[in-house]
PDB file of N, CA and C in Angstrom:
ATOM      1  N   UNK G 158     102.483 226.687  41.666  1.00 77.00           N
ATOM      2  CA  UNK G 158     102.909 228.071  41.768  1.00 77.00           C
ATOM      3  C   UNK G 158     102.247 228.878  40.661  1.00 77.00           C
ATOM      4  N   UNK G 159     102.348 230.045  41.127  1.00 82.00           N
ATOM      5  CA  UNK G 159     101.267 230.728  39.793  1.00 82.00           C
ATOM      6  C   UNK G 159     101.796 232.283  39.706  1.00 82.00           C
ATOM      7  N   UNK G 160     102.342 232.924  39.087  1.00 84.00           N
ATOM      8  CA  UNK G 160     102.813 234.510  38.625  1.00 84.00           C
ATOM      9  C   UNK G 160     102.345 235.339  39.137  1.00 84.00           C
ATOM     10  N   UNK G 161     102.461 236.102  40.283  1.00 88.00           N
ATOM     11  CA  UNK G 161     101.440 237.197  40.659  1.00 88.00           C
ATOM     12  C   UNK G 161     102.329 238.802  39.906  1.00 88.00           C
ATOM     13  N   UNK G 162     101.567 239.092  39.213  1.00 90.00           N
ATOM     14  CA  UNK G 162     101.487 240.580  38.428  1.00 90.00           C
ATOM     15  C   UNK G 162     101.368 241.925  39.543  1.00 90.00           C
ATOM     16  N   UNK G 163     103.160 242.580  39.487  1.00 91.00           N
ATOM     17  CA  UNK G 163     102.677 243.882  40.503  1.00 91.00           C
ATOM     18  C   UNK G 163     103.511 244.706  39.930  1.00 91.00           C
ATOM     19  N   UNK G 164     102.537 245.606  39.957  1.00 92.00           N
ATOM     20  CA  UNK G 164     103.396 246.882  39.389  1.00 92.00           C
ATOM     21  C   UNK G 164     105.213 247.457  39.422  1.00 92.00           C
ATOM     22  N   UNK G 165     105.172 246.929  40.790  1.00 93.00           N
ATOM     23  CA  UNK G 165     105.870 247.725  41.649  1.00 93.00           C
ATOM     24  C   UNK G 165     107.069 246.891  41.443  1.00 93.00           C
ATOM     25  N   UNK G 166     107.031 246.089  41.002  1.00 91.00           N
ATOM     26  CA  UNK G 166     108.106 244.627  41.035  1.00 91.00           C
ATOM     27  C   UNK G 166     108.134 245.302  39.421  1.00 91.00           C
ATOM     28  N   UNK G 167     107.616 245.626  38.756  1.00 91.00           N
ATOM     29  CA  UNK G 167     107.709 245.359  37.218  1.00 91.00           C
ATOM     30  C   UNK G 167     108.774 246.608  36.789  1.00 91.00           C
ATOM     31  N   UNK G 168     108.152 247.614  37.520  1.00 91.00           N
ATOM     32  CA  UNK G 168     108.585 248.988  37.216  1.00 91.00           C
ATOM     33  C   UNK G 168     110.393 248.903  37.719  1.00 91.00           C
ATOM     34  N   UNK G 169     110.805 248.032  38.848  1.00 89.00           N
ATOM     35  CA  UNK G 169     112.118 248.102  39.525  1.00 89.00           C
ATOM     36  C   UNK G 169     112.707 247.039  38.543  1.00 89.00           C
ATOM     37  N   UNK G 170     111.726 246.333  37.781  1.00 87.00           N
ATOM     38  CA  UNK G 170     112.902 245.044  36.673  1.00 87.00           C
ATOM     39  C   UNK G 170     113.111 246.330  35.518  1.00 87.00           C
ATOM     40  N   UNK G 171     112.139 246.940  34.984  1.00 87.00           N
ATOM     41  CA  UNK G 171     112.244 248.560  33.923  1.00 87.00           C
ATOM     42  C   UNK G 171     113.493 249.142  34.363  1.00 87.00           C
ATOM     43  N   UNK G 172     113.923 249.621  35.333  1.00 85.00           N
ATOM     44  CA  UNK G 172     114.727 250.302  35.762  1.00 85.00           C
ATOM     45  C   UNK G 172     116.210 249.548  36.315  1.00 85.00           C
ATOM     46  N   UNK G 173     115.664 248.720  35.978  1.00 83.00           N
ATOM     47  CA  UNK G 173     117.498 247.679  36.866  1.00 83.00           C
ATOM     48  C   UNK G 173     117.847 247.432  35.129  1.00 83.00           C
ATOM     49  N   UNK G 174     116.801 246.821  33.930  1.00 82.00           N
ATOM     50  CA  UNK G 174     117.052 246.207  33.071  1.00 82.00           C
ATOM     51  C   UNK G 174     118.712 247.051  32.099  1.00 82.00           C
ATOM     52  N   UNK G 175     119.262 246.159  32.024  1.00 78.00           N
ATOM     53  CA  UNK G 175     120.636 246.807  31.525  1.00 78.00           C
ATOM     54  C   UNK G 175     121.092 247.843  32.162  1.00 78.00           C
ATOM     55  N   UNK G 176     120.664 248.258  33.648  1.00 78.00           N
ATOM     56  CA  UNK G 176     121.482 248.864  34.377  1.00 78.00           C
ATOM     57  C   UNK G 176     123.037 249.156  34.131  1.00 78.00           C
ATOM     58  N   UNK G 177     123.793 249.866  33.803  1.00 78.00           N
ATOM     59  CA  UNK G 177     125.316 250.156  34.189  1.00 78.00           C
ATOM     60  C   UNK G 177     125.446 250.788  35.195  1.00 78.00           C
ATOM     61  N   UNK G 178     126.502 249.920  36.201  1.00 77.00           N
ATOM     62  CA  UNK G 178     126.913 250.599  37.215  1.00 77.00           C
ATOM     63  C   UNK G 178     128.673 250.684  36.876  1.00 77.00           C
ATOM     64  N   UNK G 179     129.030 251.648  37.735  1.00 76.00           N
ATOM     65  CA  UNK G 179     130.508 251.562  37.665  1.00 76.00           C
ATOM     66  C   UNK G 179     130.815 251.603  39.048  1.00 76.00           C
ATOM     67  N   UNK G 180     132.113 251.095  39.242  1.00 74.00           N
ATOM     68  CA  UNK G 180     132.780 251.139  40.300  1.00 74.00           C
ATOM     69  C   UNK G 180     134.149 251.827  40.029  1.00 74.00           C
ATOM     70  N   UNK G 181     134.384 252.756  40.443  1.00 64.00           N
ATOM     71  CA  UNK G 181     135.814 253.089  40.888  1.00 64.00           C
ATOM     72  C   UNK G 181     137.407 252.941  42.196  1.00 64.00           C
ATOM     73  N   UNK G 182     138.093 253.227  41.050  1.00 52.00           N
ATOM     74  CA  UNK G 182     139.272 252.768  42.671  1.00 52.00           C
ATOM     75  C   UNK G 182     139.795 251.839  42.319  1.00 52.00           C
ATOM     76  N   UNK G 183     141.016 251.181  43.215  1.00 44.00           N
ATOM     77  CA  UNK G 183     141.789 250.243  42.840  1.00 44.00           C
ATOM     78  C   UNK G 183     141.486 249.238  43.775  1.00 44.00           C
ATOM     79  N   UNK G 184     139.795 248.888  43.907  1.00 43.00           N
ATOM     80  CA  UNK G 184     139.458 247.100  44.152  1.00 43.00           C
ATOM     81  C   UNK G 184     139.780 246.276  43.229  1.00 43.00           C
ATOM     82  N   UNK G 185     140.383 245.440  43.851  1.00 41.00           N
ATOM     83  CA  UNK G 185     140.886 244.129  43.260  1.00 41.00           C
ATOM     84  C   UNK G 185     140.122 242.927  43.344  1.00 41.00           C
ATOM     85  N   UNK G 186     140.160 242.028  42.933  1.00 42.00           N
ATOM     86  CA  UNK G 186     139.698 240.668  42.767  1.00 42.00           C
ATOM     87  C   UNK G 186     137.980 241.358  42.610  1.00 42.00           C
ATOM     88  N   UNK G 187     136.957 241.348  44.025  1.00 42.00           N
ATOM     89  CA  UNK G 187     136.220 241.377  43.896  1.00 42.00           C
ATOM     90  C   UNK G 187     135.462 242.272  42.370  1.00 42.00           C
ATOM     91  N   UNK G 188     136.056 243.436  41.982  1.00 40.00           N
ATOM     92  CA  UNK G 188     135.501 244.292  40.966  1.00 40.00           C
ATOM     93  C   UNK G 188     134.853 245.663  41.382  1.00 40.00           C
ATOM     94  N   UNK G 189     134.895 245.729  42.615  1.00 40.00           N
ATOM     95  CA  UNK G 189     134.658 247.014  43.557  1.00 40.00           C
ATOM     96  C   UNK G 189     133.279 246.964  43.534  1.00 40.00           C
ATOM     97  N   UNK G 190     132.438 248.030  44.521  1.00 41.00           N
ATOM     98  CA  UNK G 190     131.162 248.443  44.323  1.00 41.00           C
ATOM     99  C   UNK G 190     130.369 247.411  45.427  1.00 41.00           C
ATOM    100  N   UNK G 191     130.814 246.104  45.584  1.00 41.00           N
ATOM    101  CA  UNK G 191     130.309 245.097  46.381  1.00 41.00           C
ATOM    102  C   UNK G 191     128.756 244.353  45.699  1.00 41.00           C
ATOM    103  N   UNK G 192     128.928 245.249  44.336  1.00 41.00           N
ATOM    104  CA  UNK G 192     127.754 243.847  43.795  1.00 41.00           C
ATOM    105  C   UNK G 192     128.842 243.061  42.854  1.00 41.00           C
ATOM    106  N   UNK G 193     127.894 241.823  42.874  1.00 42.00           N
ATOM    107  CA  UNK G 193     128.349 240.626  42.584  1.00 42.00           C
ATOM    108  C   UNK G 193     126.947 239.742  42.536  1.00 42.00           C
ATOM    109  N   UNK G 194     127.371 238.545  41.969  1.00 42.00           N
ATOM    110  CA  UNK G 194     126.487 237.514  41.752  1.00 42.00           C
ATOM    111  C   UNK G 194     125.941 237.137  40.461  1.00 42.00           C
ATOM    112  N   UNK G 195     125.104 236.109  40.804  1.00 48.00           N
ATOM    113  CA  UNK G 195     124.191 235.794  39.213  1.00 48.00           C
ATOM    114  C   UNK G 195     124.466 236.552  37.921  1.00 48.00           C
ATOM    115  N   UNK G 196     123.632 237.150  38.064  1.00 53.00           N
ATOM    116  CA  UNK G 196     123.571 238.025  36.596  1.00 53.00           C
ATOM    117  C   UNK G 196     124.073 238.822  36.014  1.00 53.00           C
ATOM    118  N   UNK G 197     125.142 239.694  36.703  1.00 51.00           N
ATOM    119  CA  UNK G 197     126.201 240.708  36.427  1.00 51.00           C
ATOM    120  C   UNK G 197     127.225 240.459  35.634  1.00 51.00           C
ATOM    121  N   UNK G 198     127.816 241.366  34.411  1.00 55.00           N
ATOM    122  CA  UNK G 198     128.990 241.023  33.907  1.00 55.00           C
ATOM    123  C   UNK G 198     129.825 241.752  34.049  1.00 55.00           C
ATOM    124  N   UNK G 199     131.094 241.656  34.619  1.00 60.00           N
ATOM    125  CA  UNK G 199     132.074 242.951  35.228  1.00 60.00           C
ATOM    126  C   UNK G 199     132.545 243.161  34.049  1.00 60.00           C
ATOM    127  N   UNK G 200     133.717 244.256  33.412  1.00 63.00           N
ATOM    128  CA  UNK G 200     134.428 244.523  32.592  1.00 63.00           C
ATOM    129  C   UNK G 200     134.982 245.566  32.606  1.00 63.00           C
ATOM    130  N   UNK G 201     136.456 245.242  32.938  1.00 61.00           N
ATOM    131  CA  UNK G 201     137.691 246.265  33.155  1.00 61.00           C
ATOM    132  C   UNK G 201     137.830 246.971  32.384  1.00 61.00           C
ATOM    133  N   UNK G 202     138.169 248.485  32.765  1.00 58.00           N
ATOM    134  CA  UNK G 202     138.628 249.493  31.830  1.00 58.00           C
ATOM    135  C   UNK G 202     140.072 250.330  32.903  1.00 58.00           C
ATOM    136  N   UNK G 203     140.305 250.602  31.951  1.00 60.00           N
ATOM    137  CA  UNK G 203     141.749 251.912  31.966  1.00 60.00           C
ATOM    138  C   UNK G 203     141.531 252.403  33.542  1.00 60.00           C
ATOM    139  N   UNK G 204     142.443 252.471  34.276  1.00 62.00           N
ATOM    140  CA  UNK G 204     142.124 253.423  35.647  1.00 62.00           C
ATOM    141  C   UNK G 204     141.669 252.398  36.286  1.00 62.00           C
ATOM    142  N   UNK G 205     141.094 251.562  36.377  1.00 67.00           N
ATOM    143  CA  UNK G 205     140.701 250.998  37.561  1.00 67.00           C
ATOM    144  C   UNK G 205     139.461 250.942  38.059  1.00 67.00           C
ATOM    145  N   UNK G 206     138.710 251.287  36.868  1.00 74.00           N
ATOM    146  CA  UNK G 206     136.874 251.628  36.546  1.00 74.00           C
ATOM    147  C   UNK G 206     136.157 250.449  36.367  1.00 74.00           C
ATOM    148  N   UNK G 207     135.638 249.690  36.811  1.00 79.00           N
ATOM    149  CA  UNK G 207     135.018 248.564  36.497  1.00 79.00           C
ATOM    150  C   UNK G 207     133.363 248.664  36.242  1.00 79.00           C
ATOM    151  N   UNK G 208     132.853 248.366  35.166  1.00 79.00           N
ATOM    152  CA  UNK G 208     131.584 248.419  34.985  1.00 79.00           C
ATOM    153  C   UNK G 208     130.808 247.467  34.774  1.00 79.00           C
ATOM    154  N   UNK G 209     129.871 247.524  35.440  1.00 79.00           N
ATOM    155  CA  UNK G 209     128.858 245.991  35.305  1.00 79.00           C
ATOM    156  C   UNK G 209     127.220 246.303  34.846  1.00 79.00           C
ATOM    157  N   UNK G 210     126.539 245.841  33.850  1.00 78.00           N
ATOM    158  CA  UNK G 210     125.409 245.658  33.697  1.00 78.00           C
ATOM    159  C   UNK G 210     124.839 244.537  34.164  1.00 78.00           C
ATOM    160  N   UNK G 211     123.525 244.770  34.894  1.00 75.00           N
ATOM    161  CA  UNK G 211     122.868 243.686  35.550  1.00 75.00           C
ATOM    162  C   UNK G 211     121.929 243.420  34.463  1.00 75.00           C
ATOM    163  N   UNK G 212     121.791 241.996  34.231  1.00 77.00           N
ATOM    164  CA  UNK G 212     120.902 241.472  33.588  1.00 77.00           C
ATOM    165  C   UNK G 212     119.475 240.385  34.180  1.00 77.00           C
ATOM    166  N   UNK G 213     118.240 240.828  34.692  1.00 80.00           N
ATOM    167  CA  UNK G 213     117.535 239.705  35.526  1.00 80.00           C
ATOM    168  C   UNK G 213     116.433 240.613  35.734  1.00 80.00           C
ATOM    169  N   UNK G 214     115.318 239.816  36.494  1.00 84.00           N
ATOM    170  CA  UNK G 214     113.887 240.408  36.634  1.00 84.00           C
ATOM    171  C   UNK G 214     113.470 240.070  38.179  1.00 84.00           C
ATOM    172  N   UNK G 215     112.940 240.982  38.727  1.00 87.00           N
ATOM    173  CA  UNK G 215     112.273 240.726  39.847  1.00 87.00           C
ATOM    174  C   UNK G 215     110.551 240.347  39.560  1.00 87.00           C
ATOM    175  N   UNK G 216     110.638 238.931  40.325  1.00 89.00           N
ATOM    176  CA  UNK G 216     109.095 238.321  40.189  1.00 89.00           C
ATOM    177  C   UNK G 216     108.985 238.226  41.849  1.00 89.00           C
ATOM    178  N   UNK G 217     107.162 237.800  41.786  1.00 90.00           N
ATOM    179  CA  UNK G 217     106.733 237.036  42.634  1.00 90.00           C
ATOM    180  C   UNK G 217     105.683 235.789  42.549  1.00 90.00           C
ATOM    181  N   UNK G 218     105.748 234.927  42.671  1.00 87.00           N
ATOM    182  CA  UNK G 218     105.106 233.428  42.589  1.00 87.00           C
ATOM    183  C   UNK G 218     104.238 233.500  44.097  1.00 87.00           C
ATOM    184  N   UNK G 219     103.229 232.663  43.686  1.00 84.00           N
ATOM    185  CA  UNK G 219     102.513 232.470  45.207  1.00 84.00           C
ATOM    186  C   UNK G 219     103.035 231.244  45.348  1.00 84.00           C
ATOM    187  N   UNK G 220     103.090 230.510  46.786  1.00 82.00           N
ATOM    188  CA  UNK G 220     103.021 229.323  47.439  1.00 82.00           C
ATOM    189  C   UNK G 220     101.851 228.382  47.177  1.00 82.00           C
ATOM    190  N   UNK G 221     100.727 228.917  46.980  1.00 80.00           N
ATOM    191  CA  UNK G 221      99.649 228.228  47.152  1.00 80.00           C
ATOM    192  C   UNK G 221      99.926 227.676  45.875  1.00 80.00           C
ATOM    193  N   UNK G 222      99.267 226.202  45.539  1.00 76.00           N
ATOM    194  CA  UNK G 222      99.074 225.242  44.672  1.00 76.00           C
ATOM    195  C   UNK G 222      97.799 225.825  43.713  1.00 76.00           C
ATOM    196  N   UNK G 223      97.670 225.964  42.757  1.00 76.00           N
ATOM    197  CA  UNK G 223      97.177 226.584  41.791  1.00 76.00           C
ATOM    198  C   UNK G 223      96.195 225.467  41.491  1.00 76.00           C
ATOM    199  N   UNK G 224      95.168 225.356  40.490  1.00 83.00           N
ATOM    200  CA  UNK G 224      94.249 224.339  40.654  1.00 83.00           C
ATOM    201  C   UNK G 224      95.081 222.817  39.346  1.00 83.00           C
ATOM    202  N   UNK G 225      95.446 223.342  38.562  1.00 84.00           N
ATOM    203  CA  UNK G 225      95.869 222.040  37.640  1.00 84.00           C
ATOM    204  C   UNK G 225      97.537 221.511  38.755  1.00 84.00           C
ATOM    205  N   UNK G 226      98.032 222.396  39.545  1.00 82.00           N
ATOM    206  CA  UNK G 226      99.202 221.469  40.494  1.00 82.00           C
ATOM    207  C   UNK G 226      98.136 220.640  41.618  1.00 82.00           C
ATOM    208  N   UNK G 227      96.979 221.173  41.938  1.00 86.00           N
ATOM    209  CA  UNK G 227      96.282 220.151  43.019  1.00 86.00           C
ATOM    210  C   UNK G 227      95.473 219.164  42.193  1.00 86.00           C
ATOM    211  N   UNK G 228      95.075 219.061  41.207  1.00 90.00           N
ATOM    212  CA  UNK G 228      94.798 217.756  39.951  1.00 90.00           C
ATOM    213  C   UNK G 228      96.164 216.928  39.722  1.00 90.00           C
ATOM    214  N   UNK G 229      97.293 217.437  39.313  1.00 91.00           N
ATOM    215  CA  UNK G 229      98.694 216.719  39.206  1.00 91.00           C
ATOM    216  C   UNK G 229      98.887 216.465  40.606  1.00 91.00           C
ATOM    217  N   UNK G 230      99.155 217.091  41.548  1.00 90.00           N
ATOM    218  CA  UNK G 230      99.398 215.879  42.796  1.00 90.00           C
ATOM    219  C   UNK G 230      98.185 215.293  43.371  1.00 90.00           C
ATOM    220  N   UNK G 231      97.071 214.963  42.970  1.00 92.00           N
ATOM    221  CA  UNK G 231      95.957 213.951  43.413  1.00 92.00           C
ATOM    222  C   UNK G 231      95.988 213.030  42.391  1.00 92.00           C
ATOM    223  N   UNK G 232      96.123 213.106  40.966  1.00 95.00           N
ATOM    224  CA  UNK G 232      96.935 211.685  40.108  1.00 95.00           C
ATOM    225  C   UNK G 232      98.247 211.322  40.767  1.00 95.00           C
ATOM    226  N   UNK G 233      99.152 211.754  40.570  1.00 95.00           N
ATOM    227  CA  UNK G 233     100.674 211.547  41.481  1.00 95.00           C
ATOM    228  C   UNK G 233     100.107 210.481  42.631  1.00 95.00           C
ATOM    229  N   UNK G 234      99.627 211.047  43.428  1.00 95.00           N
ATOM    230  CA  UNK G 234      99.038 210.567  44.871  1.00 95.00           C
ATOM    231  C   UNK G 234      98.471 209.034  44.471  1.00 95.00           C
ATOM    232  N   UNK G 235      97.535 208.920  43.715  1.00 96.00           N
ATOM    233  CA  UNK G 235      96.827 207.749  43.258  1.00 96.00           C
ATOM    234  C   UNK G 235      97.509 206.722  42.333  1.00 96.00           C
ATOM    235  N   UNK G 236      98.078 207.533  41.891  1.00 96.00           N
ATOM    236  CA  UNK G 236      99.568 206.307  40.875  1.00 96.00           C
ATOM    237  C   UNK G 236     100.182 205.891  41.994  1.00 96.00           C
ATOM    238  N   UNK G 237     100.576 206.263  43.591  1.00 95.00           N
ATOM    239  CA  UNK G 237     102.072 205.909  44.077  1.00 95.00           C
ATOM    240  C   UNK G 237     100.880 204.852  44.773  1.00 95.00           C
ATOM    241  N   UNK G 238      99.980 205.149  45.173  1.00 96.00           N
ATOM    242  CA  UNK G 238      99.023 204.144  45.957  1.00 96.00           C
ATOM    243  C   UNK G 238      98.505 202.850  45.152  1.00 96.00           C
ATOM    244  N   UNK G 239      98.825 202.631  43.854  1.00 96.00           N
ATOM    245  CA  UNK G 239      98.497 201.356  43.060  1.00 96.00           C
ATOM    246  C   UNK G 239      99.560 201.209  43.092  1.00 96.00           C
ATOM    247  N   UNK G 240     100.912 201.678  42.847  1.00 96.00           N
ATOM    248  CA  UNK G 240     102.442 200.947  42.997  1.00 96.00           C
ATOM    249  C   UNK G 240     102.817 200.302  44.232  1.00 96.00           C
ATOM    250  N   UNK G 241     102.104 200.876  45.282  1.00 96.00           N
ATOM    251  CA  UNK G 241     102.412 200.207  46.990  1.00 96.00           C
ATOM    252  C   UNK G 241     101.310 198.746  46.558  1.00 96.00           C
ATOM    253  N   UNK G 242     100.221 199.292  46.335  1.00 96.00           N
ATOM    254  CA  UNK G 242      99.531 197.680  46.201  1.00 96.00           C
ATOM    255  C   UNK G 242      99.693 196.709  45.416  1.00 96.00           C
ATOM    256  N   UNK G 243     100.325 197.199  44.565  1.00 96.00           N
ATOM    257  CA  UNK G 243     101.282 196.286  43.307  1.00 96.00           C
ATOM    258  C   UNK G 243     102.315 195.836  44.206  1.00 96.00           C
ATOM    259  N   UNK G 244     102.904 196.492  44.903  1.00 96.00           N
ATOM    260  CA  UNK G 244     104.667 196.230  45.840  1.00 96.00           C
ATOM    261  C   UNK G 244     104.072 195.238  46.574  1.00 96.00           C
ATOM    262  N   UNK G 245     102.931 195.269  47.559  1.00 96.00           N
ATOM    263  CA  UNK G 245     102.588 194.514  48.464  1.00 96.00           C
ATOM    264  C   UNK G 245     102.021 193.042  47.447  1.00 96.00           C
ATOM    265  N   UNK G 246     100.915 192.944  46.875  1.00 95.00           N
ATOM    266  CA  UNK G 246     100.788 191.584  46.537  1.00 95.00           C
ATOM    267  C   UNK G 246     102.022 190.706  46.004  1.00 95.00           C
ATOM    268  N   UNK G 247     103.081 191.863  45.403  1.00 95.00           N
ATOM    269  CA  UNK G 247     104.242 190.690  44.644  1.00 95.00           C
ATOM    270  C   UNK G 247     105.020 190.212  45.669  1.00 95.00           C
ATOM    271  N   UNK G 248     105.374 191.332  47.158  1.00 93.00           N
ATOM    272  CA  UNK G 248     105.565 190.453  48.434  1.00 93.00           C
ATOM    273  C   UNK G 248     105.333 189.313  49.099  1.00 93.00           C
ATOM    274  N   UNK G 249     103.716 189.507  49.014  1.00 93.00           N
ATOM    275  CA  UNK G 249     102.710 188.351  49.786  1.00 93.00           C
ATOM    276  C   UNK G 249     103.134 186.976  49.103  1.00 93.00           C
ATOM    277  N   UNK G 250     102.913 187.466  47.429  1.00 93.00           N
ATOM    278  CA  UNK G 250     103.195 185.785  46.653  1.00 93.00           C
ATOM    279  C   UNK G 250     104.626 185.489  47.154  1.00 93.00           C
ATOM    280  N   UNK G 251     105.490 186.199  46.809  1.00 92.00           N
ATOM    281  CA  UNK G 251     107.092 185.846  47.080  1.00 92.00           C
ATOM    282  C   UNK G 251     107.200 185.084  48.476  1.00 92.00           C
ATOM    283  N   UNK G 252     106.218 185.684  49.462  1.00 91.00           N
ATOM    284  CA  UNK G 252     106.592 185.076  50.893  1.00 91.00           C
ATOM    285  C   UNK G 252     105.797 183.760  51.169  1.00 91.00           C
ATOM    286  N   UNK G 253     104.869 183.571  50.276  1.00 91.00           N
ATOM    287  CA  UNK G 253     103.828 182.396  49.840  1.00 91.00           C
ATOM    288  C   UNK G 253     104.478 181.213  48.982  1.00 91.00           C
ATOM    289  N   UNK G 254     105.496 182.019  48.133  1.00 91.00           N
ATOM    290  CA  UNK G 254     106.223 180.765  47.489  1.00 91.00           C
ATOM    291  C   UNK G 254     107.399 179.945  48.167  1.00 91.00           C
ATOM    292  N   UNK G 255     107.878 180.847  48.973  1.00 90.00           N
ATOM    293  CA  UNK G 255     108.967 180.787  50.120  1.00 90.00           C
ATOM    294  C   UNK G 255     108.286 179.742  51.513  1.00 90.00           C
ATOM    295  N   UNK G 256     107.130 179.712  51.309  1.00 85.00           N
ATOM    296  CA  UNK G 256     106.391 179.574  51.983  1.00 85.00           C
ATOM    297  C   UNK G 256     106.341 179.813  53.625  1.00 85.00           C
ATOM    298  N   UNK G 257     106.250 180.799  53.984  1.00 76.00           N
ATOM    299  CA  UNK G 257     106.610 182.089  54.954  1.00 76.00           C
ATOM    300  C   UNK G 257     104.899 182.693  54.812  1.00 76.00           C
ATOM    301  N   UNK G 258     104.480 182.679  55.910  1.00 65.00           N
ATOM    302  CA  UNK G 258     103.141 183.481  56.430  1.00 65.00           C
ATOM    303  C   UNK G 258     103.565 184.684  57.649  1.00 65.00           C
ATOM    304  N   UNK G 259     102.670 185.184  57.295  1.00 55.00           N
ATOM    305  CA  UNK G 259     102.511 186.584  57.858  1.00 55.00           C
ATOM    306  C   UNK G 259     102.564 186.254  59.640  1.00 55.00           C
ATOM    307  N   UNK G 260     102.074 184.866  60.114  1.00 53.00           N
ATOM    308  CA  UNK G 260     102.391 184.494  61.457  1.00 53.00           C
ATOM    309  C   UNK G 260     103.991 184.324  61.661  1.00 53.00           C
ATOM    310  N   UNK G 261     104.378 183.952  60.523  1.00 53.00           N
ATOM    311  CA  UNK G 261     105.960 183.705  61.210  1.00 53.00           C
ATOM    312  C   UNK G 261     106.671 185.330  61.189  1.00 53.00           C
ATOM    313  N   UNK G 262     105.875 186.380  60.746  1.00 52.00           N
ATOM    314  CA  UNK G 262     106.754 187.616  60.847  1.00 52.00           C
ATOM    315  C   UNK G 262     107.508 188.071  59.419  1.00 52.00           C
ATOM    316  N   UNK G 263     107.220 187.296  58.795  1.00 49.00           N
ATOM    317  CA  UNK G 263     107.362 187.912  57.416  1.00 49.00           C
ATOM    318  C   UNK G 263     109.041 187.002  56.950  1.00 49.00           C
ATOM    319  N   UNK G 264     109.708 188.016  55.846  1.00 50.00           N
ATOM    320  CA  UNK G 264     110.665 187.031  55.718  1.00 50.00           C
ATOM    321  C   UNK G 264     111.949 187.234  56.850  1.00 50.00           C
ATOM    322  N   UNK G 265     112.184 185.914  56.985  1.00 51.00           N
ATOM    323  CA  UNK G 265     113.403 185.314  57.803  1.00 51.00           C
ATOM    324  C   UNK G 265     112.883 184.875  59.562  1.00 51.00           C
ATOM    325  N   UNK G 266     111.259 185.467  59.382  1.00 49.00           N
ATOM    326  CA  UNK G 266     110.779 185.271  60.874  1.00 49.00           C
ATOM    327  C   UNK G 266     110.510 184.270  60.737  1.00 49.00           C
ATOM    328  N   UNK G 267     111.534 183.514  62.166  1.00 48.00           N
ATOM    329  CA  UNK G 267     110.620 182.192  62.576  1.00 48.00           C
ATOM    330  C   UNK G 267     111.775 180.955  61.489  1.00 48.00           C
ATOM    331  N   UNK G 268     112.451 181.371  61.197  1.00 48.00           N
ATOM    332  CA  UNK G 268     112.728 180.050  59.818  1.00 48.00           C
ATOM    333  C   UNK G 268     114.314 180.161  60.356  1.00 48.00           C
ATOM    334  N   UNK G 269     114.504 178.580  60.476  1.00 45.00           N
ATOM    335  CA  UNK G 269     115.895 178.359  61.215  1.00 45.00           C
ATOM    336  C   UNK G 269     116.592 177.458  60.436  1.00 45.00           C
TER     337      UNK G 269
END
């Protein structure tokens, strides 16, 4: 993933940043106003005024794999492919010491 830089995203985190909103009225539980979530901190006052500053940033990330994540998953990739061939020969011996061949179907094939 990699940070894409836009104005337009930057200028709306400028303008939300420490936002105060208030809500008025006698909503209960929720805190009125109908925002909620993550980053908001409500805090009651006198009357029934509830005020919340939002705290958070609007980004955008690309999807595409950036060039050092397509180097990290082509090592990744090549480590899990010496652990399968590591997995498989310590099989083969185990079924060799058992003495079990690949004709009888591996282990428990064939053995009565």
């Amino acid at each position: 993933m990699k940070f894409l830089e836009d104005d337009k995203l930057a200028q709306l985190t400028a303008e939300l940043t420490d936002a105060v909103l208030l809500s008025g009225g006698g909503n209960s539980g929720s805190g009125g106003g109908g925002f909620g979530g993550g980053g908001d901190h409500p805090t009651s006052h006198g009357g029934g005024t509830t005020t919340r500053v939002i705290n958070g940033r609007i980004e955008a990330y690309t999807m595409k794999r950036v060039s050092s994540d397509k180097k990290y998953a082509h090592r990744l990739g090549e480590k899990y492919m010496q652990e399968i061939s590591v997995v498989e020969e310590e099989m083969a011996r185990f079924q060799r010491s058992l003495g079990l061949d690949s004709e009888q179907g591996g282990v428990g094939g064939g053995v009565e």
